[in-house]
PDB file of C-alpha atoms in Angstrom:
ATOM      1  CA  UNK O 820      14.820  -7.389   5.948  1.00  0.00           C
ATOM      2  CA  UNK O 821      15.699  -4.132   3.728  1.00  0.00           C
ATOM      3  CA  UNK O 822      19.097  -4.720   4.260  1.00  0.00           C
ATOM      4  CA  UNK O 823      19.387  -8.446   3.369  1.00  0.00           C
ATOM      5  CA  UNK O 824      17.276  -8.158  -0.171  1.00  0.00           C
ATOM      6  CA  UNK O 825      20.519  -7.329  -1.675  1.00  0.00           C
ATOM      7  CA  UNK O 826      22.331 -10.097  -0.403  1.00  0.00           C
ATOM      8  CA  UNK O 827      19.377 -12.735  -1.764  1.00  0.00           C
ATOM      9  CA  UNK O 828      20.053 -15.339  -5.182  1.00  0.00           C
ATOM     10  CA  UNK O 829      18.535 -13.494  -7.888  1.00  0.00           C
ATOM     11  CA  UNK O 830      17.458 -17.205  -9.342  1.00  0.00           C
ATOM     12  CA  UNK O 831      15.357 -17.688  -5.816  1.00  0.00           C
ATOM     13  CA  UNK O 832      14.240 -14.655  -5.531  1.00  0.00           C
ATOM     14  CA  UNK O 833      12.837 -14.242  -9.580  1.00  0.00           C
ATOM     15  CA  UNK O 834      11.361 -18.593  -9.065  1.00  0.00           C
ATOM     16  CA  UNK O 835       9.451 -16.957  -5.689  1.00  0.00           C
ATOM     17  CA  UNK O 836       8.030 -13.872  -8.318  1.00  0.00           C
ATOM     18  CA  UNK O 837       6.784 -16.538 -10.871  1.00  0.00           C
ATOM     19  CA  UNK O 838       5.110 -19.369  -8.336  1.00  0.00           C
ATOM     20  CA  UNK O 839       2.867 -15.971  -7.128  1.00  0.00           C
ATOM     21  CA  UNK O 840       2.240 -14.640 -10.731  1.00  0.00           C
ATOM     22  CA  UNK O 841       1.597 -18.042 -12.211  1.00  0.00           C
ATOM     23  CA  UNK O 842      -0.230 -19.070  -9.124  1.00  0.00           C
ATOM     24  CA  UNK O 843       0.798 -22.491  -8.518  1.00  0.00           C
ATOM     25  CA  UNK O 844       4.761 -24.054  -8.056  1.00  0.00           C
ATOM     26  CA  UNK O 845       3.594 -26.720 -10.928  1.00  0.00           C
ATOM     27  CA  UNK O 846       2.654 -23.229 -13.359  1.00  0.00           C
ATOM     28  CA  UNK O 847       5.548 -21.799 -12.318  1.00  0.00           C
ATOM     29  CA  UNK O 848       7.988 -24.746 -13.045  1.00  0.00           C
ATOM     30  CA  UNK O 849       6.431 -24.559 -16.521  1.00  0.00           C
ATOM     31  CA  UNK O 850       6.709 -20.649 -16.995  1.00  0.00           C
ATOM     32  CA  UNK O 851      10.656 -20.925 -15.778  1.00  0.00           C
ATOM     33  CA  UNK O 852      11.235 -24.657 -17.733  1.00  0.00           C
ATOM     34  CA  UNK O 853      12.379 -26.353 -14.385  1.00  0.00           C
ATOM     35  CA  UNK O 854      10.942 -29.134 -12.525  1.00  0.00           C
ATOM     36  CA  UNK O 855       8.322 -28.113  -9.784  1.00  0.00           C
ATOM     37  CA  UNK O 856      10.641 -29.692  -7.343  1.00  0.00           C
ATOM     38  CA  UNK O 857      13.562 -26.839  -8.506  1.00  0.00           C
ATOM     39  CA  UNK O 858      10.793 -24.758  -7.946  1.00  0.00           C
ATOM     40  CA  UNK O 859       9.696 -26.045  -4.357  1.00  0.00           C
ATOM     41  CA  UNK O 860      13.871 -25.831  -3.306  1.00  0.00           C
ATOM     42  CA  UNK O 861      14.357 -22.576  -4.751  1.00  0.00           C
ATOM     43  CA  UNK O 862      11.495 -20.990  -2.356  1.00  0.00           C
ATOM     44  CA  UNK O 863      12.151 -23.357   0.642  1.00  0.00           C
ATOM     45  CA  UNK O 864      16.249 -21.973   0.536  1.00  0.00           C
ATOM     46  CA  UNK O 865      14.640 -18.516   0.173  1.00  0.00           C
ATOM     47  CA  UNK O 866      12.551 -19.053   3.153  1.00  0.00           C
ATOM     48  CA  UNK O 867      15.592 -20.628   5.305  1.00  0.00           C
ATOM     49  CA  UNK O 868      17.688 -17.665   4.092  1.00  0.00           C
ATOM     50  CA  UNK O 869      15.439 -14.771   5.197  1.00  0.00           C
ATOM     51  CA  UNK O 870      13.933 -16.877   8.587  1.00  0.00           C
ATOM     52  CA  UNK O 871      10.488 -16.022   7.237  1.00  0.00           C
ATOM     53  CA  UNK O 872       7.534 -18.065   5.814  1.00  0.00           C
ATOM     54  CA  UNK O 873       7.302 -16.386   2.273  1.00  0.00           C
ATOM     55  CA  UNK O 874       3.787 -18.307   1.009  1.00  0.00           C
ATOM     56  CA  UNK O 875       0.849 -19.497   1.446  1.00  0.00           C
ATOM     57  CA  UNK O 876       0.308 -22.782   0.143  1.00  0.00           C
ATOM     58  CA  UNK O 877      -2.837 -21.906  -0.775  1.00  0.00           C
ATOM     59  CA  UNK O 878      -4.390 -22.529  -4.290  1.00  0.00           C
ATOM     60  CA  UNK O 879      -3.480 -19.854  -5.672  1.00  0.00           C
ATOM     61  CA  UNK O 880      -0.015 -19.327  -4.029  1.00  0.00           C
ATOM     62  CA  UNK O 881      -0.728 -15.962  -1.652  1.00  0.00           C
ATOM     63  CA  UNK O 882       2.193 -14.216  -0.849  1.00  0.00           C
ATOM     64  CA  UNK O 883       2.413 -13.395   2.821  1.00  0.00           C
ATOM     65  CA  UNK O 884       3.523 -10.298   4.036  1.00  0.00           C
ATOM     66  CA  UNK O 885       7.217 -10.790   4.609  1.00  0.00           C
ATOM     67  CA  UNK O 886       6.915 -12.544   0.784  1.00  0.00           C
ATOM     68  CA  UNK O 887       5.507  -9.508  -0.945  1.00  0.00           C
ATOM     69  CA  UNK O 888       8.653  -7.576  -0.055  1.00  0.00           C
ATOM     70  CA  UNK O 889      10.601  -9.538  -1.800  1.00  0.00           C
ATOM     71  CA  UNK O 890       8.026 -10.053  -4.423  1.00  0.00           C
ATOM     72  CA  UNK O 891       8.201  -6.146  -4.497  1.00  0.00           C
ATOM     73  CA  UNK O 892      11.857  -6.119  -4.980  1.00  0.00           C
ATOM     74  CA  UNK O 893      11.840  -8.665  -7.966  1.00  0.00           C
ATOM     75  CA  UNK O 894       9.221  -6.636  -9.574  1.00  0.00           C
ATOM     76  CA  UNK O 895      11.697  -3.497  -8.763  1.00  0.00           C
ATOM     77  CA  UNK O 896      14.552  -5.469 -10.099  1.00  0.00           C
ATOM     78  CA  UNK O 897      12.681  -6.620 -13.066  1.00  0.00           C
ATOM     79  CA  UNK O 898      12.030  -3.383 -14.186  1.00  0.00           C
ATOM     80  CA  UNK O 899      15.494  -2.374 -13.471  1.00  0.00           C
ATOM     81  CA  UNK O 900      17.175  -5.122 -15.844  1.00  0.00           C
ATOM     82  CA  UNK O 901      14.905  -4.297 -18.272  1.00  0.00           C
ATOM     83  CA  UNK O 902      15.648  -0.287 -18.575  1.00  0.00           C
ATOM     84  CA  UNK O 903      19.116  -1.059 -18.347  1.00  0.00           C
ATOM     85  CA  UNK O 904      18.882  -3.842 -21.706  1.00  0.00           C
ATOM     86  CA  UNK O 905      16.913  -0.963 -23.077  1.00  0.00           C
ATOM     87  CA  UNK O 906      19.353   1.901 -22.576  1.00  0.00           C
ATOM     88  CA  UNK O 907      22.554  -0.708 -23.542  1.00  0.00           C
ATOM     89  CA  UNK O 908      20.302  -1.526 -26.837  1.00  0.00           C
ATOM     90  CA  UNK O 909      20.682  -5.252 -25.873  1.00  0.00           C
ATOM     91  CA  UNK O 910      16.419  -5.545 -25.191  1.00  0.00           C
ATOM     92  CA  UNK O 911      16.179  -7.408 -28.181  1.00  0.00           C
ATOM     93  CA  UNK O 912      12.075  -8.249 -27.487  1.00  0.00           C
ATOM     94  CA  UNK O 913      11.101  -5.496 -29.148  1.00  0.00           C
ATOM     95  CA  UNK O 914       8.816  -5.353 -26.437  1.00  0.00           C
ATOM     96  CA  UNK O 915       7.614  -1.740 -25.209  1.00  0.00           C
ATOM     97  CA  UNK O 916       8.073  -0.737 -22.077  1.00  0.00           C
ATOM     98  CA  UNK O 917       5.332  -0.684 -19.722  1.00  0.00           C
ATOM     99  CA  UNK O 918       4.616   1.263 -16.300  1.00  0.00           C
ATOM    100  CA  UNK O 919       1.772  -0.201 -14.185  1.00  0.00           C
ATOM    101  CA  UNK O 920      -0.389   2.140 -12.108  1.00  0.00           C
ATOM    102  CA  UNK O 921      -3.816   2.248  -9.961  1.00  0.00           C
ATOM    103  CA  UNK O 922      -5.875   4.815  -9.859  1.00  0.00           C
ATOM    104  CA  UNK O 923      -9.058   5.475  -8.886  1.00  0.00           C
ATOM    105  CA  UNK O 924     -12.488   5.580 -11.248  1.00  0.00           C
ATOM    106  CA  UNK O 925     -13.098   9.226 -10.860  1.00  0.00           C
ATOM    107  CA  UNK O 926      -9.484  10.563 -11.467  1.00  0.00           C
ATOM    108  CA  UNK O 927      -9.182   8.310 -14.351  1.00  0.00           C
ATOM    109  CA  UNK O 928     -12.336   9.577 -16.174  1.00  0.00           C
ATOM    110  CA  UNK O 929     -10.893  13.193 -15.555  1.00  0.00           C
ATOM    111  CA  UNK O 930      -7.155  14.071 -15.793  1.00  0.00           C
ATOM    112  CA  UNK O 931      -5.419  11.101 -15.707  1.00  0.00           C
ATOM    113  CA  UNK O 932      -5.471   9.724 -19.231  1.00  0.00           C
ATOM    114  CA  UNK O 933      -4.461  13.349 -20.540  1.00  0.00           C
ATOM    115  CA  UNK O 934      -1.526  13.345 -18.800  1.00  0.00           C
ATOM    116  CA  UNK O 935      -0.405  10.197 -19.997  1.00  0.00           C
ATOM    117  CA  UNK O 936      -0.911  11.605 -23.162  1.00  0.00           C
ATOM    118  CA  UNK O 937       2.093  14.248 -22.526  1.00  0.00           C
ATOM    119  CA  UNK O 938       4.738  11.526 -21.716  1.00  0.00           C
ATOM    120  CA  UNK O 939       7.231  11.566 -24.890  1.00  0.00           C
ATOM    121  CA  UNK O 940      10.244  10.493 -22.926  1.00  0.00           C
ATOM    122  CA  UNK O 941       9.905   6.582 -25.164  1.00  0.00           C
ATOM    123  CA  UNK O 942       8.454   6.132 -28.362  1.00  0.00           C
ATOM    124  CA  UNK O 943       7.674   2.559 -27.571  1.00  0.00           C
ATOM    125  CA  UNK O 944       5.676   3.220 -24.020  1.00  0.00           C
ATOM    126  CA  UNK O 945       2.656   1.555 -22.929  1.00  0.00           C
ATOM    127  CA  UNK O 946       0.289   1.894 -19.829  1.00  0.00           C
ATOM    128  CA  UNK O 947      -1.363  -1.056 -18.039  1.00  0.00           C
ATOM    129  CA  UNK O 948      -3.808   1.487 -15.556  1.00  0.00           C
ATOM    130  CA  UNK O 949      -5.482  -1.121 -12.997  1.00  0.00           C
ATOM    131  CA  UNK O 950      -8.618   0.826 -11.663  1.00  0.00           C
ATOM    132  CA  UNK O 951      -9.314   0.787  -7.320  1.00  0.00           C
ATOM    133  CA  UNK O 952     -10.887   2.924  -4.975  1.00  0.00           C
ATOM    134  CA  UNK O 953      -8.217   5.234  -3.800  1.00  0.00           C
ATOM    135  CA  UNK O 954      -8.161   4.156  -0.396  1.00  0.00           C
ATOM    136  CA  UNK O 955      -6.588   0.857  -1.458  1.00  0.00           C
ATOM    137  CA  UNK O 956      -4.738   1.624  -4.749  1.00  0.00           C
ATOM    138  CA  UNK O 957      -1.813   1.708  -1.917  1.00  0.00           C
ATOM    139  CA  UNK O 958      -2.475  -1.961  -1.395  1.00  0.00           C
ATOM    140  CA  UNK O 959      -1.240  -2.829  -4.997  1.00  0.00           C
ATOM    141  CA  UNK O 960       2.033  -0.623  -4.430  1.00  0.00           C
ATOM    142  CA  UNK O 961       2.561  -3.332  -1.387  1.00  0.00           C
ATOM    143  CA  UNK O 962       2.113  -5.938  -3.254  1.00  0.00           C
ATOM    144  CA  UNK O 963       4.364  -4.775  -6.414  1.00  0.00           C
ATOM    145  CA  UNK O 964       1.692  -5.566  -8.648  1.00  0.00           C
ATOM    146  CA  UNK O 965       1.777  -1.952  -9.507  1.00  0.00           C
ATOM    147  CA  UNK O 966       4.860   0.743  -9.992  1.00  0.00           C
ATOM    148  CA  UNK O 967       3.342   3.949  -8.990  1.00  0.00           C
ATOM    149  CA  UNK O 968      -0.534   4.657  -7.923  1.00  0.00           C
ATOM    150  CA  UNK O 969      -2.864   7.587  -7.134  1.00  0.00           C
ATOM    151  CA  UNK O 970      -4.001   7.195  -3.714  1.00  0.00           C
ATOM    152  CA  UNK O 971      -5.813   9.490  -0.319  1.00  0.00           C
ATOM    153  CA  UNK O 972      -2.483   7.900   1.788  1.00  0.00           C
ATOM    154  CA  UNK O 973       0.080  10.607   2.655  1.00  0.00           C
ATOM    155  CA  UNK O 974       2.015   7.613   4.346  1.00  0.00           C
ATOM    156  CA  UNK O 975       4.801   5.977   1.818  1.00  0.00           C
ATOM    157  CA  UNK O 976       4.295   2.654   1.318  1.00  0.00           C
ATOM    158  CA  UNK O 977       7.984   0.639   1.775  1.00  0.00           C
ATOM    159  CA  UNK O 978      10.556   1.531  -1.087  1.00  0.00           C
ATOM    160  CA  UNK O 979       8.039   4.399  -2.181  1.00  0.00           C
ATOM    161  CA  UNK O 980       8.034   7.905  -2.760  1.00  0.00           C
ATOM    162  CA  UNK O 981       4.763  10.585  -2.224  1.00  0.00           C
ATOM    163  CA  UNK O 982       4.088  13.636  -3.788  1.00  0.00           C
ATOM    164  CA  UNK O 983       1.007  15.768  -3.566  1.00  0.00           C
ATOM    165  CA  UNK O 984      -0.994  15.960  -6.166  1.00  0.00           C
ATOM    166  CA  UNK O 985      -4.238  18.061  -5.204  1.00  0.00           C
ATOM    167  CA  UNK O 986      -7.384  18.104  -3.803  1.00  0.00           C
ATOM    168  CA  UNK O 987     -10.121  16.531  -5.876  1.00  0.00           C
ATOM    169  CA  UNK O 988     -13.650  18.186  -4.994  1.00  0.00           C
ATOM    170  CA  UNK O 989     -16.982  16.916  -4.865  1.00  0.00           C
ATOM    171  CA  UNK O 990     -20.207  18.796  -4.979  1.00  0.00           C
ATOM    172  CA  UNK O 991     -23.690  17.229  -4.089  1.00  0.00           C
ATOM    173  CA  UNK O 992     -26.067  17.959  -7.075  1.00  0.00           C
ATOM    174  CA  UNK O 993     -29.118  16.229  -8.114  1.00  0.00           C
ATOM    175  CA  UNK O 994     -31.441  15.963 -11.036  1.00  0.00           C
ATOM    176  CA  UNK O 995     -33.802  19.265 -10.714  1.00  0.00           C
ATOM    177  CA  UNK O 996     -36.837  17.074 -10.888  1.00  0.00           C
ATOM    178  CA  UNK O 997     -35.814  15.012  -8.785  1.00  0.00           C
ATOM    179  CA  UNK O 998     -34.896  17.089  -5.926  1.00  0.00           C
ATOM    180  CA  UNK O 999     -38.612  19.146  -6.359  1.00  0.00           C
ATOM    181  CA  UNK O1000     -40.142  15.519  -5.697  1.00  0.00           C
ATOM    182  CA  UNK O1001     -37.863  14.076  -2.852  1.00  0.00           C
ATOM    183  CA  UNK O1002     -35.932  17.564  -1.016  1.00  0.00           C
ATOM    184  CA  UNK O1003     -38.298  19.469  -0.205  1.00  0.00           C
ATOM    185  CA  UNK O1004     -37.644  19.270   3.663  1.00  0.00           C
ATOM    186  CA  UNK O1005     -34.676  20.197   5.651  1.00  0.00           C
ATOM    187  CA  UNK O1006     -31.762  18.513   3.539  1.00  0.00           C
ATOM    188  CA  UNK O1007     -30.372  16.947   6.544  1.00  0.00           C
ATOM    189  CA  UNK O1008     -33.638  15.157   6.583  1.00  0.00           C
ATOM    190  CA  UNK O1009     -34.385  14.698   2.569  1.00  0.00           C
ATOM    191  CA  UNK O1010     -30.638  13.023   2.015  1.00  0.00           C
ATOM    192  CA  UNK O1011     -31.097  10.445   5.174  1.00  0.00           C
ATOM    193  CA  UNK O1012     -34.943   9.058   3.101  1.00  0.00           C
ATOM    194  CA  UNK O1013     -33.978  10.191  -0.620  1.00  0.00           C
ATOM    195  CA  UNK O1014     -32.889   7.900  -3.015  1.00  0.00           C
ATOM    196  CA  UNK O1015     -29.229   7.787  -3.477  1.00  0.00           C
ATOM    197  CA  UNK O1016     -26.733   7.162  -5.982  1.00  0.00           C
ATOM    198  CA  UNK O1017     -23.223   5.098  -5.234  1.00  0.00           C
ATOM    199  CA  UNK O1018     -20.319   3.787  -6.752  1.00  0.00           C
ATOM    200  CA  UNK O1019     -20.209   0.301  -5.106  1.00  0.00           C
ATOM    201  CA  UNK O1020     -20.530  -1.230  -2.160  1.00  0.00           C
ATOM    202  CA  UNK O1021     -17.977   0.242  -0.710  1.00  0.00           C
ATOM    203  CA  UNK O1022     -18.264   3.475  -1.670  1.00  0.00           C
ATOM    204  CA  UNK O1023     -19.546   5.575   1.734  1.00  0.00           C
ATOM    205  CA  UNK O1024     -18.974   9.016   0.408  1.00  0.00           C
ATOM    206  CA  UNK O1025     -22.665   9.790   0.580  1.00  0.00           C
ATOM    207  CA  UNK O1026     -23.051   8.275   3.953  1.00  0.00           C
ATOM    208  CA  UNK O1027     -20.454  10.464   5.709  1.00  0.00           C
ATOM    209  CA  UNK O1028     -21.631  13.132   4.008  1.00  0.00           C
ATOM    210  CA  UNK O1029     -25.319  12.610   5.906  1.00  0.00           C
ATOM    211  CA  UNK O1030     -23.704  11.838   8.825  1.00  0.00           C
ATOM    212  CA  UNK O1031     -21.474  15.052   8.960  1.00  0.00           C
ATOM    213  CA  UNK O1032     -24.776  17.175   8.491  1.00  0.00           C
ATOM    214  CA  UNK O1033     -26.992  15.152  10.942  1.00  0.00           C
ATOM    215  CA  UNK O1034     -23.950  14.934  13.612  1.00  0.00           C
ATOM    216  CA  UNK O1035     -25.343  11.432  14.280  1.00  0.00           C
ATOM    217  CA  UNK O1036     -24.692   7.648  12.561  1.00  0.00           C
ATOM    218  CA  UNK O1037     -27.618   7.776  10.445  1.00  0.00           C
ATOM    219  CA  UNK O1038     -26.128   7.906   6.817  1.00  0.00           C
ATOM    220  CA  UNK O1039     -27.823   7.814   3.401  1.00  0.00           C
ATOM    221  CA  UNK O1040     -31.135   5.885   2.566  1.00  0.00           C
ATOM    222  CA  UNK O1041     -30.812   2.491   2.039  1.00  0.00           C
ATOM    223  CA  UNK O1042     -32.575   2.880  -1.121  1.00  0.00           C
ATOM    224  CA  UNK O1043     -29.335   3.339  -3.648  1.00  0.00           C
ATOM    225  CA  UNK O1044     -28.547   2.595  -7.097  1.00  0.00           C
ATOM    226  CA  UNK O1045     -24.750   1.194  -7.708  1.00  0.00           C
ATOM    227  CA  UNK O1046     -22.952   2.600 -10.940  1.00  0.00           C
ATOM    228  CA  UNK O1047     -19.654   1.201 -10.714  1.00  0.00           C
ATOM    229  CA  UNK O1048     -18.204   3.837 -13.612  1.00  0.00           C
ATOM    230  CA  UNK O1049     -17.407   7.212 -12.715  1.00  0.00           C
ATOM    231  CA  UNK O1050     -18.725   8.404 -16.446  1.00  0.00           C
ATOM    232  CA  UNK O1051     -22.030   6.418 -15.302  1.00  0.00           C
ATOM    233  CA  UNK O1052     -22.419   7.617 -11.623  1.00  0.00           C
ATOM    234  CA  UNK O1053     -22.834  11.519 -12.633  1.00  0.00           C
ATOM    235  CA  UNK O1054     -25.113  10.386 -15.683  1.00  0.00           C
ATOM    236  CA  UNK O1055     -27.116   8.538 -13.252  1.00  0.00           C
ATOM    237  CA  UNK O1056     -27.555  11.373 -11.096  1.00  0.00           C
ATOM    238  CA  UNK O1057     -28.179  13.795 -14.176  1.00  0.00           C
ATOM    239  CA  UNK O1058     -30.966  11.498 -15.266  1.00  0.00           C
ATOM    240  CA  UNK O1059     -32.739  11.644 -11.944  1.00  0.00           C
ATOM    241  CA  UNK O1060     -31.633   7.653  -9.945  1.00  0.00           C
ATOM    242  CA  UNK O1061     -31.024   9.720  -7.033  1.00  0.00           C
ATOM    243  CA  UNK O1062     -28.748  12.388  -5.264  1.00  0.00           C
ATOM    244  CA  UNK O1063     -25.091  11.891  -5.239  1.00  0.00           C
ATOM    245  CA  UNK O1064     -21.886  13.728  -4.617  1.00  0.00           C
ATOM    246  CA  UNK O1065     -20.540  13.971  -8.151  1.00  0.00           C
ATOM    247  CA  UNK O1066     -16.462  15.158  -9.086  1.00  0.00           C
ATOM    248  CA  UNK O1067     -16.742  19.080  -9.790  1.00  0.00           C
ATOM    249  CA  UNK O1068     -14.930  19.012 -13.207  1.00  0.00           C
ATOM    250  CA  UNK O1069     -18.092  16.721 -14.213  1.00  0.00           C
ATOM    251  CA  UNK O1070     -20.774  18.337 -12.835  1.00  0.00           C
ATOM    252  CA  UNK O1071     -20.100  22.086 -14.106  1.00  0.00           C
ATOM    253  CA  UNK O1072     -20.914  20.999 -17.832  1.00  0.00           C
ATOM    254  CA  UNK O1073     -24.426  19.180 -16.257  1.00  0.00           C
ATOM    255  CA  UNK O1074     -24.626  22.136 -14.036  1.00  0.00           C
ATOM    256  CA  UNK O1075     -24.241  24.671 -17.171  1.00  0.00           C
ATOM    257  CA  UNK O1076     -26.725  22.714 -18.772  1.00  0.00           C
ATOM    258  CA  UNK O1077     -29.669  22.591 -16.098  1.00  0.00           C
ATOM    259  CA  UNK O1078     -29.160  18.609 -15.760  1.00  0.00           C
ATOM    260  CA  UNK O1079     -28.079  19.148 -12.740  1.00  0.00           C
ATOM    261  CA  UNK O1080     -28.810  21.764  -9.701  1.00  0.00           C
ATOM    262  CA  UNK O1081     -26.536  22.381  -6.831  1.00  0.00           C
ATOM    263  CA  UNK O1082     -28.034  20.421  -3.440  1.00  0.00           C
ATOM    264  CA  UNK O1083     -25.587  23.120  -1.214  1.00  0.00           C
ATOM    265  CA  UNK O1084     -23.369  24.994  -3.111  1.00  0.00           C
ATOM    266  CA  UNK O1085     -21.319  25.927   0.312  1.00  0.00           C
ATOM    267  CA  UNK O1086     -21.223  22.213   0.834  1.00  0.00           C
ATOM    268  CA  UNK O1087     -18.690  20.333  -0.678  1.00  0.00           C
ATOM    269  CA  UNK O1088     -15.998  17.508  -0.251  1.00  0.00           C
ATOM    270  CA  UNK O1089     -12.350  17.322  -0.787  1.00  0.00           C
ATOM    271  CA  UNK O1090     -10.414  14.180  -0.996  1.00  0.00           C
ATOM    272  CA  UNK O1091      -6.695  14.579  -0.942  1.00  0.00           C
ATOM    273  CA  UNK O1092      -4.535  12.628  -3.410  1.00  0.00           C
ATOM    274  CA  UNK O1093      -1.138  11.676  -3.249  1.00  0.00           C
ATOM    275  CA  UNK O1094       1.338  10.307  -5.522  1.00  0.00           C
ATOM    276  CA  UNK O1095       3.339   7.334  -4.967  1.00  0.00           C
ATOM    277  CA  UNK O1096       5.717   5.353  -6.945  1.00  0.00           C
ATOM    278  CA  UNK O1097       8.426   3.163  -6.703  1.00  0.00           C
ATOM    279  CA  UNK O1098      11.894   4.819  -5.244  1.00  0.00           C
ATOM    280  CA  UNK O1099      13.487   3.609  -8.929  1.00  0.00           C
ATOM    281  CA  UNK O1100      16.018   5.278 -11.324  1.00  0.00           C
ATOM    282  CA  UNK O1101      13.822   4.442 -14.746  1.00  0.00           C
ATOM    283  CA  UNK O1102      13.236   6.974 -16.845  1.00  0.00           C
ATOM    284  CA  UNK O1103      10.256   6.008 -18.014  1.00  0.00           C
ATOM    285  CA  UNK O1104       8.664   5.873 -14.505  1.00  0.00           C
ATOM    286  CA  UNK O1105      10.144   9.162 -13.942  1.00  0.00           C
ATOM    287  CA  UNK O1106       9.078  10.820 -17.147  1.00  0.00           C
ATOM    288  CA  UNK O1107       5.458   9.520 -16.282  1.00  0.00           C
ATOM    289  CA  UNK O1108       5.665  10.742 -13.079  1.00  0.00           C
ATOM    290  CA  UNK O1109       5.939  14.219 -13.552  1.00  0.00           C
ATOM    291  CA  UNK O1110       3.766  14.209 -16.450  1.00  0.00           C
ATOM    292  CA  UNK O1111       0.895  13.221 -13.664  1.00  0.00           C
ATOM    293  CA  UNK O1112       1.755  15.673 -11.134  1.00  0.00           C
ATOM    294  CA  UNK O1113       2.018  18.704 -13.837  1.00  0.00           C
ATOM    295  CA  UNK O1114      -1.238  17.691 -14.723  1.00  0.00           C
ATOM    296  CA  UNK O1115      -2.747  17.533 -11.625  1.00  0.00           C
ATOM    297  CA  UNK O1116      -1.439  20.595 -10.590  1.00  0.00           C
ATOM    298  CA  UNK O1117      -3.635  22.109 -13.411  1.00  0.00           C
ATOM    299  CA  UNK O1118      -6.458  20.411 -13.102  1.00  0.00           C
ATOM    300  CA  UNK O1119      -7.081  19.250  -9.032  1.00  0.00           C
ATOM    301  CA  UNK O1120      -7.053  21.847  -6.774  1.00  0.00           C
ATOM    302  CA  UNK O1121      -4.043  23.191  -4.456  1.00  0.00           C
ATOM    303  CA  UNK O1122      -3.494  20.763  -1.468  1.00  0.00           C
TER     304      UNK O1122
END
């Protein structure tokens, strides 16, 4: 399908991007000042022109998979127009340009926002950071709802670029009350019945952590506070909620302090991150990118 993108009517291919942004072909008639039934031809010729059901008629409008590649590739093309009015001086908007990334909550807190702040390459550039777990920041480069994300996946997604950026460590530290009251056994034991601390529900970095000491499927005690911050996870832990594997660069200041006590100092966990962005010739994407991997080449450490 790579090879046919090229050959597809920009008009069907931009009406497609706006019934799954606006949600509905009725929205999206409005947004583009057609009539919904231009709307419902232009995606039904797309759909006979690639052999592939493109939506879900769903309320909202879901893209399926074959859709968000070409959803994808109107976002790509978007942004391509729009550098190109911008280097021509023909933007006229006045609008600023904007990169779109995900990242996750605890690289975001750290180094990411101070690299942003290093990016000089426009005068007029703006950020729009959309915040996921980085096991499925990935998801939102595959979907083209974002140009360039921090994520644990060394695999490119389609029409995407990686880059290493570092290894971000964790260290499991608790409260030094705390762990007087509830660690006072074998910590293999203590972790499995202690209160915990987690991100969110999804968030199973403490449990595999249990699990790798135990060597069994029993992970951390069911009894868990969720902090869905990163800045509010390792003061949660500080204050004495529970144990919890907190990012190194935030702990050593709680550590310093006596907030915090290390659980296992020769225990620790590193989660790879990668950098991936759309394979695009904008300058602003590219300015940002390096920007971020400079930065997390001072700040992570080496892959």
């Amino acid at each position: 399908m790579k090879s046919e993108l090229t050959e597809l009517p920009l008009d069907q291919v931009r009406t497609l991007l706006a019934v799954v942004d606006e949600g509905t072909f009725d929205a999206a008639a409005a947004a583009l000042h057609v009539t919904p039934s231009a709307v419902s031809q232009r995606v039904k010729a797309l759909e006979q022109r690639t052999g592939r059901v493109l939506l879900m008629r769903t309320k909202p409008v879901r893209a399926t998979d074959s859709g968000e590649v070409v959803v994808r590739f109107a976002r790509q093309l978007a942004r391509l127009e729009r550098d190109a009015r911008a280097e021509l001086g023909m933007s006229g908007t006045g609008e600023p340009t904007r990169v779109s990334i995900a990242v996750n909550a605890d690289s975001l807190a750290t180094w990411l926002l101070p690299a942003l702040t290093r990016v000089r390459h426009e005068p007029r550039l703006c950020f729009e950071l959309r915040r996921e777990d980085e096991t499925r920041t990935a998801s939102l480069l595959r979907e083209g709802l974002v140009m360039a994300a921090v994520t644990s996946s060394p695999e490119p997604v389609t029409g995407c670029s990686v880059r290493v950026l570092g290894r971000m460590r964790y260290v499991l530290v608790a409260n030094p009350d705390f762990a007087r009251e509830h660690l006072t056994g074998p910590l293999r034991d203590s972790l499995a019945v202690a209160p915990t601390v987690a991100f969110d529900r999804s968030d199973d970095i403490q449990d595999a952590f249990v699990r790798r000491l135990r060597h069994d499927r029993r992970g951390a005690s069911a009894e868990r506070h969720y902090v869905p911050t990163s800045e509010g996870f390792a003061e949660s832990v500080a204050a004495g909620l529970g144990w919890g594997l907190v990012p190194e660069v935030q702990a050593e200041p709680l550590l310093g302090s006596g907030r915090l006590v290390h659980l296992a100092p020769e225990q620790s966990v590193d989660v790879p991150l990668y950098w991936q962005q759309w394979k695009l010739d904008s300058p602003a994407l590219a300015a940002v990118s390096e920007a971020v991997v400079t930065a997390a080449g001072e700040a992570l450490r080496g892959a």
